[in-house]
Tab-separated table of C-alpha atoms and ligand atoms in Angstrom:
chain	number	residue	atom	x	y	z
A	13	UNK	CA	-0.109	0.141	0.135
A	14	UNK	CA	1.111	3.458	-0.571
A	15	UNK	CA	0.463	6.577	1.335
A	16	UNK	CA	-2.628	6.749	3.288
A	17	UNK	CA	-5.338	9.735	1.902
A	18	UNK	CA	-8.445	11.286	3.217
A	19	UNK	CA	-11.494	10.260	0.998
A	20	UNK	CA	-12.651	8.007	3.389
A	21	UNK	CA	-11.753	8.975	6.821
A	22	UNK	CA	-14.501	8.367	9.091
A	23	UNK	CA	-16.089	5.882	6.643
A	24	UNK	CA	-16.986	2.508	6.906
A	25	UNK	CA	-17.259	-0.108	4.261
A	26	UNK	CA	-18.195	-3.946	3.934
A	27	UNK	CA	-16.626	-5.827	1.476
A	28	UNK	CA	-18.090	-9.291	0.261
A	29	UNK	CA	-15.656	-11.883	-0.950
A	30	UNK	CA	-12.662	-9.817	0.308
A	31	UNK	CA	-10.855	-12.586	0.891
A	32	UNK	CA	-10.488	-13.257	-2.920
A	33	UNK	CA	-8.531	-11.166	-5.228
A	34	UNK	CA	-10.843	-8.443	-6.653
A	35	UNK	CA	-12.069	-7.697	-2.997
A	36	UNK	CA	-8.600	-7.825	-1.479
A	37	UNK	CA	-7.972	-4.841	-3.720
A	38	UNK	CA	-10.829	-3.023	-3.186
A	39	UNK	CA	-10.305	-3.657	0.617
A	40	UNK	CA	-6.777	-2.570	0.262
A	41	UNK	CA	-7.792	0.513	-1.600
A	42	UNK	CA	-10.754	1.935	0.411
A	43	UNK	CA	-8.741	0.971	3.820
A	44	UNK	CA	-5.951	3.310	2.182
A	45	UNK	CA	-7.959	6.016	1.804
A	46	UNK	CA	-9.108	6.031	5.649
A	47	UNK	CA	-12.150	3.597	5.493
A	48	UNK	CA	-12.571	0.843	8.306
A	49	UNK	CA	-13.161	-2.297	6.301
A	50	UNK	CA	-15.669	-5.296	7.375
A	51	UNK	CA	-13.804	-8.149	5.499
A	52	UNK	CA	-16.293	-10.522	4.755
A	53	UNK	CA	-15.694	-13.907	2.830
A	54	UNK	CA	-17.051	-17.517	3.225
A	55	UNK	CA	-13.679	-18.446	4.131
A	56	UNK	CA	-12.406	-16.887	7.395
A	57	UNK	CA	-9.122	-17.772	6.777
A	58	UNK	CA	-8.776	-15.088	3.623
A	59	UNK	CA	-10.704	-12.740	5.382
A	60	UNK	CA	-8.179	-12.959	7.944
A	61	UNK	CA	-4.987	-12.353	5.438
A	62	UNK	CA	-6.883	-9.499	3.757
A	63	UNK	CA	-6.827	-8.196	7.143
A	64	UNK	CA	-3.680	-8.547	8.458
A	65	UNK	CA	-2.658	-6.547	5.056
A	66	UNK	CA	-5.127	-3.839	6.118
A	67	UNK	CA	-3.278	-3.575	9.609
A	68	UNK	CA	0.127	-4.038	8.531
A	69	UNK	CA	-0.736	-0.828	6.706
A	70	UNK	CA	-2.578	0.895	9.447
A	71	UNK	CA	-5.893	0.583	8.881
A	72	UNK	CA	-8.574	-0.932	10.896
A	73	UNK	CA	-11.319	-3.454	10.154
A	74	UNK	CA	-12.822	-6.923	11.009
A	75	UNK	CA	-12.602	-10.008	9.580
A	76	UNK	CA	-16.142	-11.406	8.956
A	77	UNK	CA	-16.757	-15.243	8.172
A	78	UNK	CA	-20.102	-15.412	6.368
A	79	UNK	CA	-22.114	-16.980	3.342
A	80	UNK	CA	-23.650	-14.220	1.431
A	81	UNK	CA	-26.620	-16.270	0.721
A	82	UNK	CA	-27.674	-16.949	4.254
A	83	UNK	CA	-29.203	-13.839	5.770
A	84	UNK	CA	-28.610	-14.653	9.597
A	85	UNK	CA	-25.108	-14.908	9.072
A	86	UNK	CA	-24.862	-11.732	6.796
A	87	UNK	CA	-27.099	-9.811	9.524
A	88	UNK	CA	-24.435	-11.116	12.310
A	89	UNK	CA	-21.967	-9.738	10.234
A	90	UNK	CA	-23.613	-6.356	9.851
A	91	UNK	CA	-24.218	-6.002	13.244
A	92	UNK	CA	-20.560	-6.749	14.142
A	93	UNK	CA	-19.456	-3.937	11.600
A	94	UNK	CA	-22.193	-1.699	13.643
A	95	UNK	CA	-20.590	-2.554	17.181
A	96	UNK	CA	-17.167	-2.113	16.061
A	97	UNK	CA	-17.172	0.943	13.733
A	98	UNK	CA	-20.862	2.186	14.036
A	99	UNK	CA	-23.122	2.412	10.929
A	100	UNK	CA	-21.965	1.346	7.601
A	101	UNK	CA	-21.583	3.746	4.992
A	102	UNK	CA	-20.462	1.729	2.010
A	103	UNK	CA	-21.391	-2.022	0.725
A	104	UNK	CA	-19.548	-3.616	-1.701
A	105	UNK	CA	-21.186	-6.740	-3.371
A	106	UNK	CA	-18.257	-8.281	-4.664
A	107	UNK	CA	-18.497	-11.936	-3.790
A	108	UNK	CA	-19.181	-14.129	-6.809
A	109	UNK	CA	-18.048	-17.213	-8.905
A	110	UNK	CA	-18.290	-18.869	-12.132
A	111	UNK	CA	-18.179	-22.132	-13.426
A	112	UNK	CA	-16.838	-23.186	-16.841
A	113	UNK	CA	-19.769	-24.348	-19.028
A	114	UNK	CA	-21.790	-24.106	-22.067
A	115	UNK	CA	-25.604	-24.325	-21.589
A	116	UNK	CA	-25.786	-28.052	-22.595
A	117	UNK	CA	-22.901	-28.624	-19.779
A	118	UNK	CA	-25.115	-26.637	-17.026
A	119	UNK	CA	-27.342	-28.602	-14.979
A	120	UNK	CA	-30.194	-27.322	-12.791
A	121	UNK	CA	-28.074	-27.466	-9.604
A	122	UNK	CA	-25.184	-25.601	-11.151
A	123	UNK	CA	-27.741	-22.962	-12.649
A	124	UNK	CA	-29.153	-22.518	-9.056
A	125	UNK	CA	-25.799	-22.024	-7.360
A	126	UNK	CA	-24.624	-19.458	-9.825
A	127	UNK	CA	-27.660	-17.750	-9.288
A	128	UNK	CA	-27.628	-17.569	-5.857
A	129	UNK	CA	-23.963	-16.703	-5.518
A	130	UNK	CA	-23.918	-14.076	-8.048
A	131	UNK	CA	-27.303	-12.837	-7.938
A	132	UNK	CA	-29.291	-13.771	-4.514
A	133	UNK	CA	-26.280	-13.053	-2.235
A	134	UNK	CA	-26.476	-9.313	-3.266
A	135	UNK	CA	-30.019	-8.853	-2.543
A	136	UNK	CA	-29.344	-10.367	1.101
A	137	UNK	CA	-26.654	-7.942	1.706
A	138	UNK	CA	-28.218	-5.185	0.294
A	139	UNK	CA	-31.331	-6.028	2.634
A	140	UNK	CA	-29.176	-6.197	5.512
A	141	UNK	CA	-27.970	-2.863	5.261
A	142	UNK	CA	-30.777	-0.727	3.647
A	143	UNK	CA	-32.662	0.094	6.929
A	144	UNK	CA	-29.882	1.794	8.740
A	145	UNK	CA	-28.470	3.545	5.476
A	146	UNK	CA	-32.222	4.669	4.984
A	147	UNK	CA	-33.065	5.826	8.138
A	148	UNK	CA	-29.583	8.077	8.260
A	149	UNK	CA	-30.452	8.984	4.358
A	150	UNK	CA	-27.043	8.154	3.362
A	151	UNK	CA	-24.998	5.376	1.803
A	152	UNK	CA	-23.596	4.011	-1.498
A	153	UNK	CA	-23.605	0.454	-2.662
A	154	UNK	CA	-21.590	-0.709	-5.435
A	155	UNK	CA	-22.309	-4.196	-7.207
A	156	UNK	CA	-19.381	-5.975	-9.006
A	157	UNK	CA	-20.757	-7.532	-12.334
A	158	UNK	CA	-19.142	-8.260	-15.329
A	159	UNK	CA	-18.900	-8.088	-19.092
A	160	UNK	CA	-20.354	-11.576	-18.949
A	161	UNK	CA	-23.448	-9.471	-17.935
A	162	UNK	CA	-23.308	-7.961	-20.937
A	163	UNK	CA	-22.873	-9.882	-23.932
A	164	UNK	CA	-22.243	-13.683	-24.169
A	165	UNK	CA	-19.081	-14.603	-23.401
A	166	UNK	CA	-19.695	-18.363	-22.077
A	167	UNK	CA	-20.821	-19.415	-18.401
A	168	UNK	CA	-24.568	-18.848	-19.177
A	169	UNK	CA	-25.702	-19.183	-15.455
A	170	UNK	CA	-23.195	-16.275	-14.409
A	171	UNK	CA	-24.118	-14.447	-17.276
A	172	UNK	CA	-27.460	-14.343	-16.493
A	173	UNK	CA	-26.960	-13.561	-12.731
A	174	UNK	CA	-24.692	-10.674	-13.504
A	175	UNK	CA	-27.257	-9.371	-16.209
A	176	UNK	CA	-29.771	-9.516	-13.308
A	177	UNK	CA	-27.433	-7.882	-10.845
A	178	UNK	CA	-27.689	-4.839	-13.151
A	179	UNK	CA	-31.162	-4.920	-13.054
A	180	UNK	CA	-31.059	-5.303	-9.287
A	181	UNK	CA	-28.627	-2.016	-9.696
A	182	UNK	CA	-31.275	0.171	-11.139
A	183	UNK	CA	-33.954	-1.149	-9.281
A	184	UNK	CA	-32.130	0.264	-6.187
A	185	UNK	CA	-30.961	3.105	-7.387
A	186	UNK	CA	-34.365	4.225	-8.032
A	187	UNK	CA	-36.116	2.970	-5.206
A	188	UNK	CA	-33.478	4.218	-2.358
A	189	UNK	CA	-31.921	7.250	-4.474
A	190	UNK	CA	-34.617	9.212	-3.012
A	191	UNK	CA	-33.332	8.260	0.515
A	192	UNK	CA	-29.895	9.195	0.066
A	193	UNK	CA	-28.456	5.871	-0.711
A	194	UNK	CA	-26.532	5.522	-4.254
A	195	UNK	CA	-26.501	2.198	-5.903
A	196	UNK	CA	-23.698	1.692	-8.930
A	197	UNK	CA	-22.337	-1.250	-10.703
A	198	UNK	CA	-18.478	-1.827	-11.954
A	199	UNK	CA	-18.580	-4.450	-14.993
A	200	UNK	CA	-15.136	-5.741	-15.337
A	201	UNK	CA	-13.627	-7.689	-18.372
A	202	UNK	CA	-11.035	-10.425	-17.462
A	203	UNK	CA	-9.295	-9.363	-14.434
A	204	UNK	CA	-5.773	-11.562	-14.032
A	205	UNK	CA	-5.992	-13.284	-10.864
A	206	UNK	CA	-5.342	-16.907	-9.426
A	207	UNK	CA	-9.078	-17.826	-9.234
A	208	UNK	CA	-9.881	-21.382	-10.036
A	209	UNK	CA	-11.439	-20.766	-13.267
A	210	UNK	CA	-8.202	-18.933	-14.756
A	211	UNK	CA	-5.934	-21.679	-13.260
A	212	UNK	CA	-7.692	-24.116	-15.100
A	213	UNK	CA	-7.236	-21.935	-18.347
A	214	UNK	CA	-3.979	-21.081	-17.545
A	215	UNK	CA	-3.135	-25.031	-17.156
A	216	UNK	CA	-4.394	-25.776	-20.525
A	217	UNK	CA	-2.737	-22.740	-22.029
A	218	UNK	CA	-0.090	-20.856	-20.488
A	219	UNK	CA	-0.207	-18.233	-22.737
A	220	UNK	CA	-3.992	-17.380	-22.041
A	221	UNK	CA	-3.687	-14.065	-21.105
A	222	UNK	CA	-1.282	-13.114	-23.907
A	223	UNK	CA	-3.907	-14.239	-26.353
A	224	UNK	CA	-6.714	-12.792	-24.459
A	225	UNK	CA	-5.007	-9.327	-24.554
A	226	UNK	CA	-5.635	-9.473	-28.810
A	227	UNK	CA	-9.493	-8.647	-27.994
A	228	UNK	CA	-8.689	-5.695	-25.867
A	229	UNK	CA	-8.134	-2.503	-27.477
A	230	UNK	CA	-6.003	-0.985	-24.557
A	231	UNK	CA	-3.966	-4.201	-25.333
A	232	UNK	CA	-3.763	-6.271	-22.303
A	233	UNK	CA	-6.469	-7.911	-19.668
A	234	UNK	CA	-6.923	-6.109	-16.166
A	235	UNK	CA	-5.726	-6.285	-12.717
A	236	UNK	CA	-7.622	-6.328	-9.524
A	237	UNK	CA	-6.355	-2.560	-9.079
A	238	UNK	CA	-8.349	-1.741	-11.856
A	239	UNK	CA	-11.279	-2.625	-10.706
A	240	UNK	CA	-10.776	-1.067	-6.940
A	241	UNK	CA	-10.117	2.559	-8.673
A	242	UNK	CA	-13.644	2.473	-10.188
A	243	UNK	CA	-15.406	1.459	-6.871
A	244	UNK	CA	-13.244	3.658	-5.055
A	245	UNK	CA	-14.703	6.384	-7.329
A	246	UNK	CA	-18.163	5.391	-7.463
A	247	UNK	CA	-18.576	4.754	-3.475
A	248	UNK	CA	-16.882	8.192	-2.620
A	249	UNK	CA	-19.102	11.681	-2.261
A	250	UNK	CA	-17.383	13.010	-5.255
A	251	UNK	CA	-19.913	10.729	-7.211
A	252	UNK	CA	-23.136	12.216	-5.675
A	253	UNK	CA	-24.529	12.412	-9.091
A	254	UNK	CA	-23.936	9.111	-10.023
A	255	UNK	CA	-26.674	6.687	-9.248
A	256	UNK	CA	-27.917	3.572	-11.420
A	257	UNK	CA	-24.430	3.740	-13.575
A	258	UNK	CA	-23.083	0.652	-14.993
A	259	UNK	CA	-19.057	1.679	-15.082
A	260	UNK	CA	-17.572	-0.952	-17.628
A	261	UNK	CA	-14.286	-1.831	-16.599
A	262	UNK	CA	-12.851	-3.717	-19.607
A	263	UNK	CA	-10.125	-2.266	-21.561
A	264	UNK	CA	-12.474	-1.477	-24.634
A	265	UNK	CA	-13.664	-5.208	-24.708
A	266	UNK	CA	-17.549	-4.669	-25.278
A	267	UNK	CA	-16.847	-1.237	-27.210
A	268	UNK	CA	-15.431	-2.972	-30.113
A	269	UNK	CA	-13.251	-5.780	-31.487
A	270	UNK	CA	-9.978	-5.439	-32.744
A	271	UNK	CA	-9.307	-8.733	-34.118
A	272	UNK	CA	-12.471	-8.551	-35.997
A	273	UNK	CA	-11.550	-5.534	-37.571
A	274	UNK	CA	-8.086	-6.633	-38.337
A	275	UNK	CA	-10.012	-9.350	-39.961
A	276	UNK	CA	-12.293	-7.216	-42.313
A	277	UNK	CA	-9.955	-4.359	-43.157
A	278	UNK	CA	-9.301	-4.418	-47.204
A	279	UNK	CA	-5.664	-3.370	-47.321
B	1	NAD	N1	-11.385	-12.586	-12.410
B	1	NAD	C1	-12.407	-11.960	-13.418
B	1	NAD	O1	-11.692	-12.064	-14.338
B	1	NAD	C2	-13.694	-11.215	-13.270
B	1	NAD	C3	-14.136	-10.370	-14.098
B	1	NAD	C4	-15.195	-10.068	-14.188
B	1	NAD	C5	-15.756	-9.928	-12.896
B	1	NAD	N2	-15.400	-10.571	-12.087
B	1	NAD	C6	-16.345	-10.668	-10.535
B	1	NAD	O2	-15.533	-9.971	-9.629
B	1	NAD	C7	-15.945	-10.653	-8.369
B	1	NAD	C8	-14.486	-10.977	-7.632
B	1	NAD	O3	-13.634	-12.044	-8.384
B	1	NAD	P1	-12.582	-12.582	-8.192
B	1	NAD	O4	-11.810	-12.632	-9.504
B	1	NAD	O5	-11.914	-11.959	-6.993
B	1	NAD	O6	-12.819	-14.205	-7.686
B	1	NAD	P2	-12.111	-14.707	-6.125
B	1	NAD	O7	-12.408	-16.255	-6.284
B	1	NAD	O8	-10.658	-14.366	-5.963
B	1	NAD	O9	-12.991	-14.021	-4.903
B	1	NAD	C9	-14.608	-14.123	-4.495
B	1	NAD	C10	-14.301	-14.462	-3.203
B	1	NAD	O10	-15.708	-14.462	-2.704
B	1	NAD	C11	-15.980	-15.552	-1.931
B	1	NAD	N3	-17.180	-16.179	-1.968
B	1	NAD	C12	-17.597	-16.914	-2.722
B	1	NAD	N4	-19.090	-17.597	-2.313
B	1	NAD	C13	-18.981	-16.743	-1.339
B	1	NAD	C14	-20.208	-16.671	-0.379
B	1	NAD	N5	-21.458	-17.443	-0.749
B	1	NAD	N6	-20.259	-15.841	0.693
B	1	NAD	C15	-18.891	-14.919	1.229
B	1	NAD	N7	-18.389	-15.143	0.119
B	1	NAD	C16	-18.164	-16.006	-0.539
B	1	NAD	C17	-14.868	-16.513	-2.025
B	1	NAD	O11	-14.422	-17.120	-0.852
B	1	NAD	C18	-13.598	-15.529	-2.704
B	1	NAD	O12	-12.810	-15.122	-1.632
B	1	NAD	C19	-16.551	-11.541	-8.822
B	1	NAD	O13	-18.141	-11.189	-8.419
B	1	NAD	C20	-16.563	-11.887	-10.154
B	1	NAD	O14	-17.661	-12.192	-10.635
B	1	NAD	C21	-14.393	-11.087	-11.967
């Protein structure tokens, strides 16, 4: 972590999936800018690792082991944050996962699981924080979507869940905007992490990230800090006129297809 700044001084943020690659980067980013962080993850050990990194940098937080699809566990985590640091200012619905698969490979159980973690969990977490945020007339929610929610890129259940998350983002923004709560979404393209799906792809093809870079007009795939920077903007007061937006952080992937242009061009 570099030097601390003031943007989130005195603020409290709950970040789900914060034991994972992107969630950890978001947690470190908001902590570096002054926030106290609820580091929530279903894997308590990785939440603790993130917390240790925060504390090493002089920030404060709590490691919270909870499953975002379980209402009671989420409510307990929110209560623990309240007891330790006061009311929550920010919720980042980041926890999520995807399985590899075409439609023919997805069975009903797999479909339900993708929807539960990528969509239902965000609903559960939002419901747990909304009453207190609305009572104070202040709050910011950022949902982590994916380019898979915008165009078909494989993983159909994951894509449907992320598309649903965009719709839920808009519903939250519209219903709770008048109560002082802004809700926005960040939709990343491929982000280089060591999650299982990327590890499997890399085992099959060690050059996967270099190959994928051809599809990105900026010439590279993303890194977790690319997503963290977008979250840090959307959750901050300087974004007070931004509500219901979907900030696509995808190196140009969904804006156009450089590989297609290369193949179409007449010269
Ligand atoms: N990595 C990418 O290329 C990429 C691209 C676009 C969007 N995303 C999204 O970014 C978010 C973070 O992904 P990541 O790459 O950091 O993955 P990750 O696997 O490193 O992190 C996800 C974290 O969520 C936690 N988690 C899973 N289920 C949970 C549950 N039920 N309750 C609580 N925690 C749970 C996991 O333990 C893990 O620590 C996800 O929503 C993902 O869909 C990732």
